[in-house]
Amino acid sequence: MRSLLANEFMKWRRTIKPLIALGMYTGIIILTYFIVRSGDNPGDAETFVNYATMAAMTFLGIFTIVFTAEMIGNELKFDTLKHLLMSPYSRDRILLSKLVAALLIMLVQFVFILAVTYGFAWTLDGALTFEQFRNILLSVSSGVFVIFLTLMFSVVFKSVGVVIGFTVLANFLSTMIGGLLITWKPDIAKWIVFLHTDLSIYYQSPGFMETMDVTIWFSAFYVLIHIVAFYVITAFVFRSKTFAE
Amino acid sequence: MLSVQNVHKKMGQTNVLTNVSFDVTPGEIFGFLGPNGAGKTTTIRIITGLMPATRGTVTVDGFDVSTDRQQALSRIGAIVENPAFYPYLTGRENLIHAMNLIPGIKKVDLNALGALVGLETKLDMKVKQYSLGMKQRLGIARALLHNPKVLILDEPTNGLDPAGIADLRNYLRHLADHRGIAILISSHLLSEMELITDRFAIIDQGQIKSIQGDGEAKTESVILCKVDRKQMNEALDVVAHAFDDVKIIQQSAETFIVPRPETDIPHLLKHLVDRDIAVYQIGMKHETLEEQFLKVTKKEGGTNNAFITSQ
């Protein structure tokens, strides 16, 4: 398993995209830093961390979709998937290595964002709270969900572009429809999984989830059921598909 | 070493392979010939575990590919269809990637392996800068990384120049003779296959039409005779009387062939000369692999025309 993970990391870090991603996180955090410090009433460290992580996590979500979609999409594009499938490792093991690699790659970027953000926050006035740090950690749940969703699409569709498109569309439409339903039909809205993926919302906007009369445990369990279902479907398709031209 | 027994593959309602059986022994180079769409690549995909057989078994060194997958596939090195690599990685990184796909592989001297396939100075170049021939060499290096007992090469000479083809031929011969590797080569280049293989099977429409058996001559041989064209009818009459139950084939106005062994040449020559027939040329003509291929597929109503036009 370690050697399979080493392969996935080698393929990831040898493209230009990780550098672009890390550059964009750094850029957006620095931009936020100067915006927060500017003006007559400059913000404190907590305000900066809030805005900087919010902006960087949006980019992290996008890059997570791209990197995960390319894990299988690029194998099909370069026709290298057959070499993975010809290896003595089982298809289940190969798929699992890609999933774990996608999760670790997201976490590496998340840690990078945290390190840069808190590094800059250190130079600002004001105290940093544990509650804020907890909220940032909880927001990672949406990244985990999106990895499972993207991986499922990537074993079904051949093109990386289609996989990215479907994932973004599913996320965007479901959140938009859920946002509308939450006002008029909250008992229906609560079954839209995309409204539950970011668990930090329970602490950042508690009123939003109270409308649907759900708890953080309901959301966590509901998201867990979905990611298990996504993975079962992904493994079934990956195991049974020939992937021949 | 490699045993394919009664393999059957059905896709939808179509029988893609029907009872395909053959064996490749250690140290043998076995050719797998057939027109496009005959079932060569499907057979190779089944052998390499990329596709399950509907029926039948494939074993490598006694391990079944479907039930002992890890044991069987760790004994196979293969290039299927075309050598595919990650273009943004170097040749060396692609080989490291391939090494990581083999559980328990021992440390490999990649420089030595690169030198073996003539890529010693190119291993640190990105694969996107490689020519097709270089990719083919890298593909062979990758297939040999773990000292496989069975090497499967699908169209290995594609993209190689004549010198490269000759090098590859010598190298494969060396691998078979000195390391006892069983090599299965599928190709449409019949002239190349003729030079490189010890035995071969011809597959058409998903069925093995012919397998060259152990100990048999590689190709059939016939006596070719050229006589004065004015005496052709008389010559044919002489041959018919000289040999019982022989099918004489007139090739042109002045040549004919007699499917008899070399030892019958003096007998045939004596009869012709006794009847004062002017003989300009007499000798053995060896049937080429292409002629055998065409004969087998035509006889069975196969699709050899598609094969010919594909070349």
mmCIF file with all atom_site columns, C-alpha atoms in Angstrom, chain B residues 24-187:
data_model
loop_
_atom_site.group_PDB
_atom_site.id
_atom_site.type_symbol
_atom_site.label_atom_id
_atom_site.label_alt_id
_atom_site.label_comp_id
_atom_site.label_asym_id
_atom_site.label_entity_id
_atom_site.label_seq_id
_atom_site.pdbx_PDB_ins_code
_atom_site.Cartn_x
_atom_site.Cartn_y
_atom_site.Cartn_z
_atom_site.occupancy
_atom_site.B_iso_or_equiv
_atom_site.pdbx_formal_charge
_atom_site.auth_seq_id
_atom_site.auth_comp_id
_atom_site.auth_asym_id
_atom_site.auth_atom_id
_atom_site.pdbx_PDB_model_num
ATOM 1   C CA . VAL B 1 24  ? 4.328   -21.501 -24.153 1.00 0.00 ? 24  VAL B CA 1
ATOM 2   C CA . THR B 1 25  ? 7.276   -23.327 -22.619 1.00 0.00 ? 25  THR B CA 1
ATOM 3   C CA . PRO B 1 26  ? 10.316  -21.829 -20.839 1.00 0.00 ? 26  PRO B CA 1
ATOM 4   C CA . GLY B 1 27  ? 12.880  -20.500 -23.301 1.00 0.00 ? 27  GLY B CA 1
ATOM 5   C CA . GLU B 1 28  ? 10.436  -20.487 -26.162 1.00 0.00 ? 28  GLU B CA 1
ATOM 6   C CA . ILE B 1 29  ? 9.389   -17.532 -28.315 1.00 0.00 ? 29  ILE B CA 1
ATOM 7   C CA . PHE B 1 30  ? 5.814   -18.142 -29.343 1.00 0.00 ? 30  PHE B CA 1
ATOM 8   C CA . GLY B 1 31  ? 4.191   -16.067 -32.089 1.00 0.00 ? 31  GLY B CA 1
ATOM 9   C CA . PHE B 1 32  ? 0.539   -15.149 -31.934 1.00 0.00 ? 32  PHE B CA 1
ATOM 10  C CA . LEU B 1 33  ? -0.691  -14.176 -35.382 1.00 0.00 ? 33  LEU B CA 1
ATOM 11  C CA . GLY B 1 34  ? -4.021  -13.016 -36.633 1.00 0.00 ? 34  GLY B CA 1
ATOM 12  C CA . PRO B 1 35  ? -5.873  -10.346 -38.560 1.00 0.00 ? 35  PRO B CA 1
ATOM 13  C CA . ASN B 1 36  ? -7.124  -7.217  -36.843 1.00 0.00 ? 36  ASN B CA 1
ATOM 14  C CA . GLY B 1 37  ? -10.098 -8.121  -34.677 1.00 0.00 ? 37  GLY B CA 1
ATOM 15  C CA . ALA B 1 38  ? -9.182  -11.816 -34.624 1.00 0.00 ? 38  ALA B CA 1
ATOM 16  C CA . GLY B 1 39  ? -8.966  -11.916 -30.830 1.00 0.00 ? 39  GLY B CA 1
ATOM 17  C CA . LYS B 1 40  ? -5.225  -11.481 -30.201 1.00 0.00 ? 40  LYS B CA 1
ATOM 18  C CA . THR B 1 41  ? -5.508  -8.503  -27.879 1.00 0.00 ? 41  THR B CA 1
ATOM 19  C CA . THR B 1 42  ? -8.553  -9.961  -26.084 1.00 0.00 ? 42  THR B CA 1
ATOM 20  C CA . THR B 1 43  ? -6.537  -13.112 -25.408 1.00 0.00 ? 43  THR B CA 1
ATOM 21  C CA . ILE B 1 44  ? -3.616  -11.032 -24.114 1.00 0.00 ? 44  ILE B CA 1
ATOM 22  C CA . ARG B 1 45  ? -5.961  -8.961  -21.954 1.00 0.00 ? 45  ARG B CA 1
ATOM 23  C CA . ILE B 1 46  ? -7.288  -12.176 -20.397 1.00 0.00 ? 46  ILE B CA 1
ATOM 24  C CA . ILE B 1 47  ? -3.770  -13.526 -19.811 1.00 0.00 ? 47  ILE B CA 1
ATOM 25  C CA . THR B 1 48  ? -2.707  -10.286 -18.120 1.00 0.00 ? 48  THR B CA 1
ATOM 26  C CA . GLY B 1 49  ? -5.770  -10.174 -15.875 1.00 0.00 ? 49  GLY B CA 1
ATOM 27  C CA . LEU B 1 50  ? -7.251  -7.091  -17.512 1.00 0.00 ? 50  LEU B CA 1
ATOM 28  C CA . MET B 1 51  ? -10.368 -8.970  -18.521 1.00 0.00 ? 51  MET B CA 1
ATOM 29  C CA . PRO B 1 52  ? -11.970 -12.130 -17.127 1.00 0.00 ? 52  PRO B CA 1
ATOM 30  C CA . ALA B 1 53  ? -12.555 -15.134 -19.375 1.00 0.00 ? 53  ALA B CA 1
ATOM 31  C CA . THR B 1 54  ? -16.127 -16.363 -19.659 1.00 0.00 ? 54  THR B CA 1
ATOM 32  C CA . ARG B 1 55  ? -14.784 -19.924 -19.490 1.00 0.00 ? 55  ARG B CA 1
ATOM 33  C CA . GLY B 1 56  ? -11.421 -21.642 -19.441 1.00 0.00 ? 56  GLY B CA 1
ATOM 34  C CA . THR B 1 57  ? -8.211  -21.176 -17.505 1.00 0.00 ? 57  THR B CA 1
ATOM 35  C CA . VAL B 1 58  ? -4.959  -19.270 -17.854 1.00 0.00 ? 58  VAL B CA 1
ATOM 36  C CA . THR B 1 59  ? -2.079  -20.352 -15.662 1.00 0.00 ? 59  THR B CA 1
ATOM 37  C CA . VAL B 1 60  ? 1.382   -18.857 -15.277 1.00 0.00 ? 60  VAL B CA 1
ATOM 38  C CA . ASP B 1 61  ? 3.968   -21.133 -13.705 1.00 0.00 ? 61  ASP B CA 1
ATOM 39  C CA . GLY B 1 62  ? 1.055   -23.150 -12.334 1.00 0.00 ? 62  GLY B CA 1
ATOM 40  C CA . PHE B 1 63  ? -0.796  -20.169 -10.832 1.00 0.00 ? 63  PHE B CA 1
ATOM 41  C CA . ASP B 1 64  ? -4.263  -19.384 -12.132 1.00 0.00 ? 64  ASP B CA 1
ATOM 42  C CA . VAL B 1 65  ? -4.604  -15.754 -13.237 1.00 0.00 ? 65  VAL B CA 1
ATOM 43  C CA . SER B 1 66  ? -8.147  -15.474 -11.887 1.00 0.00 ? 66  SER B CA 1
ATOM 44  C CA . THR B 1 67  ? -7.759  -17.309 -8.557  1.00 0.00 ? 67  THR B CA 1
ATOM 45  C CA . ASP B 1 68  ? -4.032  -16.749 -7.780  1.00 0.00 ? 68  ASP B CA 1
ATOM 46  C CA . ARG B 1 69  ? -3.892  -13.311 -9.296  1.00 0.00 ? 69  ARG B CA 1
ATOM 47  C CA . GLN B 1 70  ? -0.978  -11.941 -7.274  1.00 0.00 ? 70  GLN B CA 1
ATOM 48  C CA . GLN B 1 71  ? 1.237   -15.009 -7.804  1.00 0.00 ? 71  GLN B CA 1
ATOM 49  C CA . ALA B 1 72  ? 0.380   -15.285 -11.491 1.00 0.00 ? 72  ALA B CA 1
ATOM 50  C CA . LEU B 1 73  ? 0.694   -11.614 -12.431 1.00 0.00 ? 73  LEU B CA 1
ATOM 51  C CA . SER B 1 74  ? 3.942   -11.129 -10.520 1.00 0.00 ? 74  SER B CA 1
ATOM 52  C CA . ARG B 1 75  ? 5.437   -13.621 -12.985 1.00 0.00 ? 75  ARG B CA 1
ATOM 53  C CA . ILE B 1 76  ? 4.303   -11.721 -16.076 1.00 0.00 ? 76  ILE B CA 1
ATOM 54  C CA . GLY B 1 77  ? 5.917   -8.741  -17.773 1.00 0.00 ? 77  GLY B CA 1
ATOM 55  C CA . ALA B 1 78  ? 3.870   -7.250  -20.580 1.00 0.00 ? 78  ALA B CA 1
ATOM 56  C CA . ILE B 1 79  ? 3.338   -4.547  -23.129 1.00 0.00 ? 79  ILE B CA 1
ATOM 57  C CA . VAL B 1 80  ? -0.323  -4.546  -24.097 1.00 0.00 ? 80  VAL B CA 1
ATOM 58  C CA . GLU B 1 81  ? -1.368  -2.692  -27.262 1.00 0.00 ? 81  GLU B CA 1
ATOM 59  C CA . ASN B 1 82  ? 1.116   0.179   -26.924 1.00 0.00 ? 82  ASN B CA 1
ATOM 60  C CA . PRO B 1 83  ? 3.668   1.230   -24.345 1.00 0.00 ? 83  PRO B CA 1
ATOM 61  C CA . ALA B 1 84  ? 1.864   3.844   -22.256 1.00 0.00 ? 84  ALA B CA 1
ATOM 62  C CA . PHE B 1 85  ? 3.697   6.113   -19.795 1.00 0.00 ? 85  PHE B CA 1
ATOM 63  C CA . TYR B 1 86  ? 3.173   9.247   -17.749 1.00 0.00 ? 86  TYR B CA 1
ATOM 64  C CA . PRO B 1 87  ? 4.593   11.856  -20.153 1.00 0.00 ? 87  PRO B CA 1
ATOM 65  C CA . TYR B 1 88  ? 5.423   14.379  -17.425 1.00 0.00 ? 88  TYR B CA 1
ATOM 66  C CA . LEU B 1 89  ? 7.604   11.861  -15.563 1.00 0.00 ? 89  LEU B CA 1
ATOM 67  C CA . THR B 1 90  ? 11.102  10.874  -16.660 1.00 0.00 ? 90  THR B CA 1
ATOM 68  C CA . GLY B 1 91  ? 11.889  7.406   -17.954 1.00 0.00 ? 91  GLY B CA 1
ATOM 69  C CA . ARG B 1 92  ? 13.498  6.599   -14.590 1.00 0.00 ? 92  ARG B CA 1
ATOM 70  C CA . GLU B 1 93  ? 10.443  7.806   -12.658 1.00 0.00 ? 93  GLU B CA 1
ATOM 71  C CA . ASN B 1 94  ? 8.191   5.717   -14.877 1.00 0.00 ? 94  ASN B CA 1
ATOM 72  C CA . LEU B 1 95  ? 10.327  2.672   -14.068 1.00 0.00 ? 95  LEU B CA 1
ATOM 73  C CA . ILE B 1 96  ? 10.197  3.501   -10.337 1.00 0.00 ? 96  ILE B CA 1
ATOM 74  C CA . HIS B 1 97  ? 6.414   3.755   -10.650 1.00 0.00 ? 97  HIS B CA 1
ATOM 75  C CA . ALA B 1 98  ? 6.340   0.326   -12.284 1.00 0.00 ? 98  ALA B CA 1
ATOM 76  C CA . MET B 1 99  ? 8.599   -1.097  -9.547  1.00 0.00 ? 99  MET B CA 1
ATOM 77  C CA . ASN B 1 100 ? 6.193   0.167   -6.916  1.00 0.00 ? 100 ASN B CA 1
ATOM 78  C CA . LEU B 1 101 ? 3.443   -1.856  -8.570  1.00 0.00 ? 101 LEU B CA 1
ATOM 79  C CA . ILE B 1 102 ? 5.236   -5.149  -7.898  1.00 0.00 ? 102 ILE B CA 1
ATOM 80  C CA . PRO B 1 103 ? 4.920   -6.306  -4.276  1.00 0.00 ? 103 PRO B CA 1
ATOM 81  C CA . GLY B 1 104 ? 8.197   -7.491  -2.770  1.00 0.00 ? 104 GLY B CA 1
ATOM 82  C CA . ILE B 1 105 ? 10.361  -6.569  -5.759  1.00 0.00 ? 105 ILE B CA 1
ATOM 83  C CA . LYS B 1 106 ? 14.092  -6.524  -5.071  1.00 0.00 ? 106 LYS B CA 1
ATOM 84  C CA . LYS B 1 107 ? 16.213  -3.461  -5.773  1.00 0.00 ? 107 LYS B CA 1
ATOM 85  C CA . VAL B 1 108 ? 16.715  -3.027  -9.489  1.00 0.00 ? 108 VAL B CA 1
ATOM 86  C CA . ASP B 1 109 ? 19.725  -1.360  -11.115 1.00 0.00 ? 109 ASP B CA 1
ATOM 87  C CA . LEU B 1 110 ? 17.795  0.992   -13.374 1.00 0.00 ? 110 LEU B CA 1
ATOM 88  C CA . ASN B 1 111 ? 20.957  2.258   -15.075 1.00 0.00 ? 111 ASN B CA 1
ATOM 89  C CA . ALA B 1 112 ? 21.903  -1.270  -16.069 1.00 0.00 ? 112 ALA B CA 1
ATOM 90  C CA . LEU B 1 113 ? 18.389  -1.945  -17.262 1.00 0.00 ? 113 LEU B CA 1
ATOM 91  C CA . GLY B 1 114 ? 18.415  1.314   -19.219 1.00 0.00 ? 114 GLY B CA 1
ATOM 92  C CA . ALA B 1 115 ? 21.724  0.329   -20.806 1.00 0.00 ? 115 ALA B CA 1
ATOM 93  C CA . LEU B 1 116 ? 20.289  -3.056  -21.713 1.00 0.00 ? 116 LEU B CA 1
ATOM 94  C CA . VAL B 1 117 ? 17.598  -1.427  -23.847 1.00 0.00 ? 117 VAL B CA 1
ATOM 95  C CA . GLY B 1 118 ? 19.843  1.361   -25.150 1.00 0.00 ? 118 GLY B CA 1
ATOM 96  C CA . LEU B 1 119 ? 18.388  4.161   -23.028 1.00 0.00 ? 119 LEU B CA 1
ATOM 97  C CA . GLU B 1 120 ? 21.238  4.651   -20.575 1.00 0.00 ? 120 GLU B CA 1
ATOM 98  C CA . THR B 1 121 ? 21.644  8.357   -21.382 1.00 0.00 ? 121 THR B CA 1
ATOM 99  C CA . LYS B 1 122 ? 17.933  9.044   -21.819 1.00 0.00 ? 122 LYS B CA 1
ATOM 100 C CA . LEU B 1 123 ? 16.473  7.735   -18.564 1.00 0.00 ? 123 LEU B CA 1
ATOM 101 C CA . ASP B 1 124 ? 16.373  11.189  -16.970 1.00 0.00 ? 124 ASP B CA 1
ATOM 102 C CA . MET B 1 125 ? 14.535  12.767  -19.893 1.00 0.00 ? 125 MET B CA 1
ATOM 103 C CA . LYS B 1 126 ? 10.798  13.268  -19.599 1.00 0.00 ? 126 LYS B CA 1
ATOM 104 C CA . VAL B 1 127 ? 8.903   10.629  -21.537 1.00 0.00 ? 127 VAL B CA 1
ATOM 105 C CA . LYS B 1 128 ? 7.051   13.292  -23.542 1.00 0.00 ? 128 LYS B CA 1
ATOM 106 C CA . GLN B 1 129 ? 10.403  13.913  -25.268 1.00 0.00 ? 129 GLN B CA 1
ATOM 107 C CA . TYR B 1 130 ? 10.801  10.243  -26.228 1.00 0.00 ? 130 TYR B CA 1
ATOM 108 C CA . SER B 1 131 ? 10.293  8.941   -29.754 1.00 0.00 ? 131 SER B CA 1
ATOM 109 C CA . LEU B 1 132 ? 7.967   5.974   -30.282 1.00 0.00 ? 132 LEU B CA 1
ATOM 110 C CA . GLY B 1 133 ? 10.964  3.679   -30.568 1.00 0.00 ? 133 GLY B CA 1
ATOM 111 C CA . MET B 1 134 ? 12.370  4.933   -27.260 1.00 0.00 ? 134 MET B CA 1
ATOM 112 C CA . LYS B 1 135 ? 8.992   4.384   -25.609 1.00 0.00 ? 135 LYS B CA 1
ATOM 113 C CA . GLN B 1 136 ? 8.976   0.855   -26.998 1.00 0.00 ? 136 GLN B CA 1
ATOM 114 C CA . ARG B 1 137 ? 12.401  0.221   -25.457 1.00 0.00 ? 137 ARG B CA 1
ATOM 115 C CA . LEU B 1 138 ? 11.308  1.712   -22.154 1.00 0.00 ? 138 LEU B CA 1
ATOM 116 C CA . GLY B 1 139 ? 8.225   -0.516  -22.294 1.00 0.00 ? 139 GLY B CA 1
ATOM 117 C CA . ILE B 1 140 ? 10.443  -3.568  -22.645 1.00 0.00 ? 140 ILE B CA 1
ATOM 118 C CA . ALA B 1 141 ? 12.614  -2.369  -19.758 1.00 0.00 ? 141 ALA B CA 1
ATOM 119 C CA . ARG B 1 142 ? 9.487   -1.957  -17.641 1.00 0.00 ? 142 ARG B CA 1
ATOM 120 C CA . ALA B 1 143 ? 8.240   -5.414  -18.582 1.00 0.00 ? 143 ALA B CA 1
ATOM 121 C CA . LEU B 1 144 ? 11.597  -6.923  -17.519 1.00 0.00 ? 144 LEU B CA 1
ATOM 122 C CA . LEU B 1 145 ? 11.939  -5.032  -14.208 1.00 0.00 ? 145 LEU B CA 1
ATOM 123 C CA . HIS B 1 146 ? 10.946  -7.924  -11.982 1.00 0.00 ? 146 HIS B CA 1
ATOM 124 C CA . ASN B 1 147 ? 12.598  -10.760 -13.923 1.00 0.00 ? 147 ASN B CA 1
ATOM 125 C CA . PRO B 1 148 ? 9.321   -12.211 -15.160 1.00 0.00 ? 148 PRO B CA 1
ATOM 126 C CA . LYS B 1 149 ? 9.001   -15.838 -16.175 1.00 0.00 ? 149 LYS B CA 1
ATOM 127 C CA . VAL B 1 150 ? 6.616   -14.920 -18.965 1.00 0.00 ? 150 VAL B CA 1
ATOM 128 C CA . LEU B 1 151 ? 7.034   -11.925 -21.241 1.00 0.00 ? 151 LEU B CA 1
ATOM 129 C CA . ILE B 1 152 ? 4.075   -10.810 -23.321 1.00 0.00 ? 152 ILE B CA 1
ATOM 130 C CA . LEU B 1 153 ? 4.693   -8.329  -26.098 1.00 0.00 ? 153 LEU B CA 1
ATOM 131 C CA . ASP B 1 154 ? 1.871   -6.963  -28.198 1.00 0.00 ? 154 ASP B CA 1
ATOM 132 C CA . GLU B 1 155 ? 3.287   -5.600  -31.482 1.00 0.00 ? 155 GLU B CA 1
ATOM 133 C CA . PRO B 1 156 ? 6.736   -4.950  -29.952 1.00 0.00 ? 156 PRO B CA 1
ATOM 134 C CA . THR B 1 157 ? 8.404   -3.824  -33.175 1.00 0.00 ? 157 THR B CA 1
ATOM 135 C CA . ASN B 1 158 ? 6.003   -0.923  -33.775 1.00 0.00 ? 158 ASN B CA 1
ATOM 136 C CA . GLY B 1 159 ? 7.978   2.275   -34.149 1.00 0.00 ? 159 GLY B CA 1
ATOM 137 C CA . LEU B 1 160 ? 11.373  0.607   -34.171 1.00 0.00 ? 160 LEU B CA 1
ATOM 138 C CA . ASP B 1 161 ? 13.795  1.198   -37.037 1.00 0.00 ? 161 ASP B CA 1
ATOM 139 C CA . PRO B 1 162 ? 15.361  -1.835  -38.793 1.00 0.00 ? 162 PRO B CA 1
ATOM 140 C CA . ALA B 1 163 ? 18.439  -1.717  -36.534 1.00 0.00 ? 163 ALA B CA 1
ATOM 141 C CA . GLY B 1 164 ? 16.198  -1.487  -33.479 1.00 0.00 ? 164 GLY B CA 1
ATOM 142 C CA . ILE B 1 165 ? 14.135  -4.439  -34.674 1.00 0.00 ? 165 ILE B CA 1
ATOM 143 C CA . ALA B 1 166 ? 17.281  -6.516  -35.161 1.00 0.00 ? 166 ALA B CA 1
ATOM 144 C CA . ASP B 1 167 ? 18.529  -5.516  -31.682 1.00 0.00 ? 167 ASP B CA 1
ATOM 145 C CA . LEU B 1 168 ? 15.186  -6.432  -30.154 1.00 0.00 ? 168 LEU B CA 1
ATOM 146 C CA . ARG B 1 169 ? 15.183  -9.766  -31.966 1.00 0.00 ? 169 ARG B CA 1
ATOM 147 C CA . ASN B 1 170 ? 18.643  -10.613 -30.648 1.00 0.00 ? 170 ASN B CA 1
ATOM 148 C CA . TYR B 1 171 ? 17.764  -9.450  -27.171 1.00 0.00 ? 171 TYR B CA 1
ATOM 149 C CA . LEU B 1 172 ? 14.570  -11.505 -27.005 1.00 0.00 ? 172 LEU B CA 1
ATOM 150 C CA . ARG B 1 173 ? 16.468  -14.528 -28.266 1.00 0.00 ? 173 ARG B CA 1
ATOM 151 C CA . HIS B 1 174 ? 19.022  -13.937 -25.531 1.00 0.00 ? 174 HIS B CA 1
ATOM 152 C CA . LEU B 1 175 ? 16.298  -13.680 -22.885 1.00 0.00 ? 175 LEU B CA 1
ATOM 153 C CA . ALA B 1 176 ? 14.666  -16.885 -24.042 1.00 0.00 ? 176 ALA B CA 1
ATOM 154 C CA . ASP B 1 177 ? 17.907  -18.852 -24.377 1.00 0.00 ? 177 ASP B CA 1
ATOM 155 C CA . HIS B 1 178 ? 19.821  -17.633 -21.326 1.00 0.00 ? 178 HIS B CA 1
ATOM 156 C CA . ARG B 1 179 ? 17.135  -16.748 -18.839 1.00 0.00 ? 179 ARG B CA 1
ATOM 157 C CA . GLY B 1 180 ? 14.566  -19.316 -19.887 1.00 0.00 ? 180 GLY B CA 1
ATOM 158 C CA . ILE B 1 181 ? 11.800  -16.734 -20.217 1.00 0.00 ? 181 ILE B CA 1
ATOM 159 C CA . ALA B 1 182 ? 8.695   -17.861 -22.089 1.00 0.00 ? 182 ALA B CA 1
ATOM 160 C CA . ILE B 1 183 ? 7.904   -15.118 -24.593 1.00 0.00 ? 183 ILE B CA 1
ATOM 161 C CA . LEU B 1 184 ? 4.562   -14.577 -26.299 1.00 0.00 ? 184 LEU B CA 1
ATOM 162 C CA . ILE B 1 185 ? 4.644   -12.089 -29.164 1.00 0.00 ? 185 ILE B CA 1
ATOM 163 C CA . SER B 1 186 ? 1.655   -10.891 -31.053 1.00 0.00 ? 186 SER B CA 1
ATOM 164 C CA . SER B 1 187 ? 2.358   -9.092  -34.282 1.00 0.00 ? 187 SER B CA 1
#
